[in-house]
Tab-separated table of C-alpha atoms in Angstrom:
chain	number	residue	atom	x	y	z
A	94	UNK	CA	8.679	8.215	-25.880
A	95	UNK	CA	10.249	5.962	-23.286
A	96	UNK	CA	8.589	5.490	-19.899
A	97	UNK	CA	11.222	5.731	-17.174
A	98	UNK	CA	9.261	4.963	-13.995
A	99	UNK	CA	5.730	4.921	-12.619
A	100	UNK	CA	5.053	5.154	-8.910
A	101	UNK	CA	2.072	6.178	-6.791
A	102	UNK	CA	2.227	9.504	-4.972
A	103	UNK	CA	0.046	9.414	-1.861
A	104	UNK	CA	-1.397	12.613	-0.448
A	105	UNK	CA	-1.646	12.335	3.342
A	106	UNK	CA	-2.654	14.518	6.270
A	107	UNK	CA	0.779	14.209	7.938
A	108	UNK	CA	3.648	13.123	5.701
A	109	UNK	CA	6.162	12.682	8.510
A	110	UNK	CA	3.727	10.441	10.410
A	111	UNK	CA	3.084	8.512	7.176
A	112	UNK	CA	6.828	8.053	6.636
A	113	UNK	CA	7.158	6.682	10.174
A	114	UNK	CA	4.135	4.402	9.626
A	115	UNK	CA	5.356	2.988	6.287
A	116	UNK	CA	8.847	2.507	7.715
A	117	UNK	CA	7.449	0.500	10.641
A	118	UNK	CA	4.686	-1.393	8.792
A	119	UNK	CA	6.493	-2.209	5.535
A	120	UNK	CA	10.161	-1.855	6.448
A	121	UNK	CA	10.374	1.031	3.981
A	122	UNK	CA	13.442	3.205	3.675
A	123	UNK	CA	13.234	6.951	3.087
A	124	UNK	CA	15.109	7.670	-0.150
A	125	UNK	CA	14.548	11.430	-0.367
A	126	UNK	CA	12.461	14.108	1.362
A	127	UNK	CA	11.818	17.722	0.303
A	128	UNK	CA	9.837	20.467	2.027
A	129	UNK	CA	8.526	23.876	1.096
A	130	UNK	CA	9.587	27.037	2.940
A	131	UNK	CA	7.107	26.411	5.747
A	132	UNK	CA	8.287	22.839	6.348
A	133	UNK	CA	5.428	20.975	4.637
A	134	UNK	CA	6.563	17.829	2.856
A	135	UNK	CA	6.092	18.307	-0.883
A	136	UNK	CA	7.776	15.021	-1.837
A	137	UNK	CA	9.169	12.067	0.087
A	138	UNK	CA	10.183	8.941	-1.798
A	139	UNK	CA	10.050	5.568	-0.026
A	140	UNK	CA	11.345	2.166	-1.063
A	141	UNK	CA	10.653	-1.338	0.266
A	142	UNK	CA	12.202	-4.080	-1.833
A	143	UNK	CA	11.202	-3.402	-5.438
A	144	UNK	CA	8.255	-1.203	-4.394
A	145	UNK	CA	8.624	2.578	-4.657
A	146	UNK	CA	6.075	5.232	-3.688
A	147	UNK	CA	5.990	8.839	-2.579
A	148	UNK	CA	4.017	10.803	-0.020
A	149	UNK	CA	3.259	14.481	0.359
A	150	UNK	CA	1.346	16.610	2.817
A	151	UNK	CA	-2.164	17.510	1.748
A	152	UNK	CA	-2.802	21.123	0.799
A	153	UNK	CA	-5.365	23.295	-1.008
A	154	UNK	CA	-4.477	21.816	-4.399
A	155	UNK	CA	-4.095	18.196	-3.231
A	156	UNK	CA	-6.321	17.577	-0.197
A	157	UNK	CA	-5.638	14.496	1.925
A	158	UNK	CA	-8.260	11.744	1.578
A	159	UNK	CA	-10.663	10.978	4.382
A	160	UNK	CA	-11.089	7.290	3.502
A	161	UNK	CA	-10.173	4.656	0.921
A	162	UNK	CA	-10.785	5.845	-2.621
A	163	UNK	CA	-10.727	4.377	-6.098
A	164	UNK	CA	-7.126	3.124	-5.933
A	165	UNK	CA	-5.983	-0.015	-4.108
A	166	UNK	CA	-2.232	-0.382	-3.631
A	167	UNK	CA	-1.170	-4.023	-4.020
A	168	UNK	CA	1.900	-5.054	-2.050
A	169	UNK	CA	3.310	-8.572	-2.315
A	170	UNK	CA	5.199	-9.569	0.832
A	171	UNK	CA	6.670	-12.686	2.429
A	172	UNK	CA	4.239	-12.636	5.377
A	173	UNK	CA	0.919	-10.837	4.816
A	174	UNK	CA	-0.267	-11.709	8.324
A	175	UNK	CA	2.707	-9.928	9.899
A	176	UNK	CA	2.289	-6.889	7.646
A	177	UNK	CA	-1.442	-6.736	8.434
A	178	UNK	CA	-0.613	-6.828	12.145
A	179	UNK	CA	1.904	-4.007	11.674
A	180	UNK	CA	-0.699	-1.933	9.805
A	181	UNK	CA	-3.232	-2.497	12.593
A	182	UNK	CA	-0.634	-1.734	15.281
A	183	UNK	CA	0.054	1.551	13.483
A	184	UNK	CA	-3.602	2.589	13.543
A	185	UNK	CA	-4.881	1.020	10.322
A	186	UNK	CA	-8.188	-0.793	9.845
A	187	UNK	CA	-9.224	-4.093	8.286
A	188	UNK	CA	-11.265	-3.926	5.091
A	189	UNK	CA	-10.926	-7.676	4.367
A	190	UNK	CA	-9.214	-10.075	6.789
A	191	UNK	CA	-6.084	-11.865	5.597
A	192	UNK	CA	-7.113	-15.326	4.423
A	193	UNK	CA	-6.272	-18.016	1.881
A	194	UNK	CA	-7.791	-17.494	-1.562
A	195	UNK	CA	-8.564	-20.173	-4.143
A	196	UNK	CA	-6.502	-18.407	-6.808
A	197	UNK	CA	-3.208	-19.237	-5.078
A	198	UNK	CA	-2.715	-16.274	-2.755
A	199	UNK	CA	-2.982	-15.466	0.926
A	200	UNK	CA	-3.898	-11.866	1.531
A	201	UNK	CA	-6.232	-9.209	2.777
A	202	UNK	CA	-7.035	-5.536	2.397
A	203	UNK	CA	-6.404	-2.878	5.014
A	204	UNK	CA	-6.710	0.888	5.211
A	205	UNK	CA	-3.751	2.818	6.533
A	206	UNK	CA	-4.343	5.685	8.998
A	207	UNK	CA	-4.028	8.162	6.110
A	208	UNK	CA	-6.990	6.920	4.057
A	209	UNK	CA	-5.232	4.650	1.548
A	210	UNK	CA	-6.244	1.019	0.898
A	211	UNK	CA	-3.505	-1.622	0.737
A	212	UNK	CA	-3.858	-5.208	-0.462
A	213	UNK	CA	-1.115	-7.237	1.219
A	214	UNK	CA	-0.614	-10.719	-0.172
A	215	UNK	CA	1.774	-13.548	-0.900
A	216	UNK	CA	1.566	-16.190	-3.561
A	217	UNK	CA	0.876	-19.623	-2.088
A	218	UNK	CA	0.616	-21.707	-5.221
A	219	UNK	CA	2.175	-22.033	-8.637
A	220	UNK	CA	-0.943	-21.882	-10.795
A	221	UNK	CA	-1.321	-21.240	-14.499
A	222	UNK	CA	-3.382	-18.294	-15.735
A	223	UNK	CA	-6.099	-20.752	-16.780
A	224	UNK	CA	-6.207	-22.340	-13.301
A	225	UNK	CA	-6.414	-18.921	-11.649
A	226	UNK	CA	-9.278	-17.912	-13.952
A	227	UNK	CA	-11.178	-21.154	-13.356
A	228	UNK	CA	-10.776	-21.033	-9.568
A	229	UNK	CA	-11.705	-17.354	-9.420
A	230	UNK	CA	-14.843	-17.865	-11.519
A	231	UNK	CA	-15.889	-20.828	-9.369
A	232	UNK	CA	-15.231	-19.052	-6.065
A	233	UNK	CA	-16.909	-15.785	-7.066
A	234	UNK	CA	-19.790	-16.704	-9.419
C-alpha cells in the first residue's frame, strides 16, 4: 500500500459560501467543484500554498456541524493576525486570541462561520524539540 494524499473534507451548511469565505480569508484557490443533479456541492477542492482541503454541502448522510468539534485544522501562515482578522470579517469567532506562545509560535484559534475550528499560527523562533518541550511544560504545568 502506498498513501497518495490525505486531506480534510469539511461538511458545511453552504459550500458555495464556504468557498467564498476560504478564498477571502485564506487566499485559497478553487481547484475543482462538482455538484449533484440538484446543484448541491458534493465535492469542492481548495488549495492555499501547500494546504489542500475539500468542502461539501451537508445532507442526510453527512450533516453540517453546528459548532467546533473534535478536529482542529492547523494552518501555518505568514501573518496569523491578518488571517484572524479575515476570519472575523467573514463572520468567524475567536476561540483563543492570537498571541505569542513560549514554544516559538504566534497564533490563535478561531471558528469559521461553518462550525470548523482553525488554529492559525506562524513560527517565531528556531527552537529545538527539547526547548519546545521544556517551555511548554513550564508554561502549562
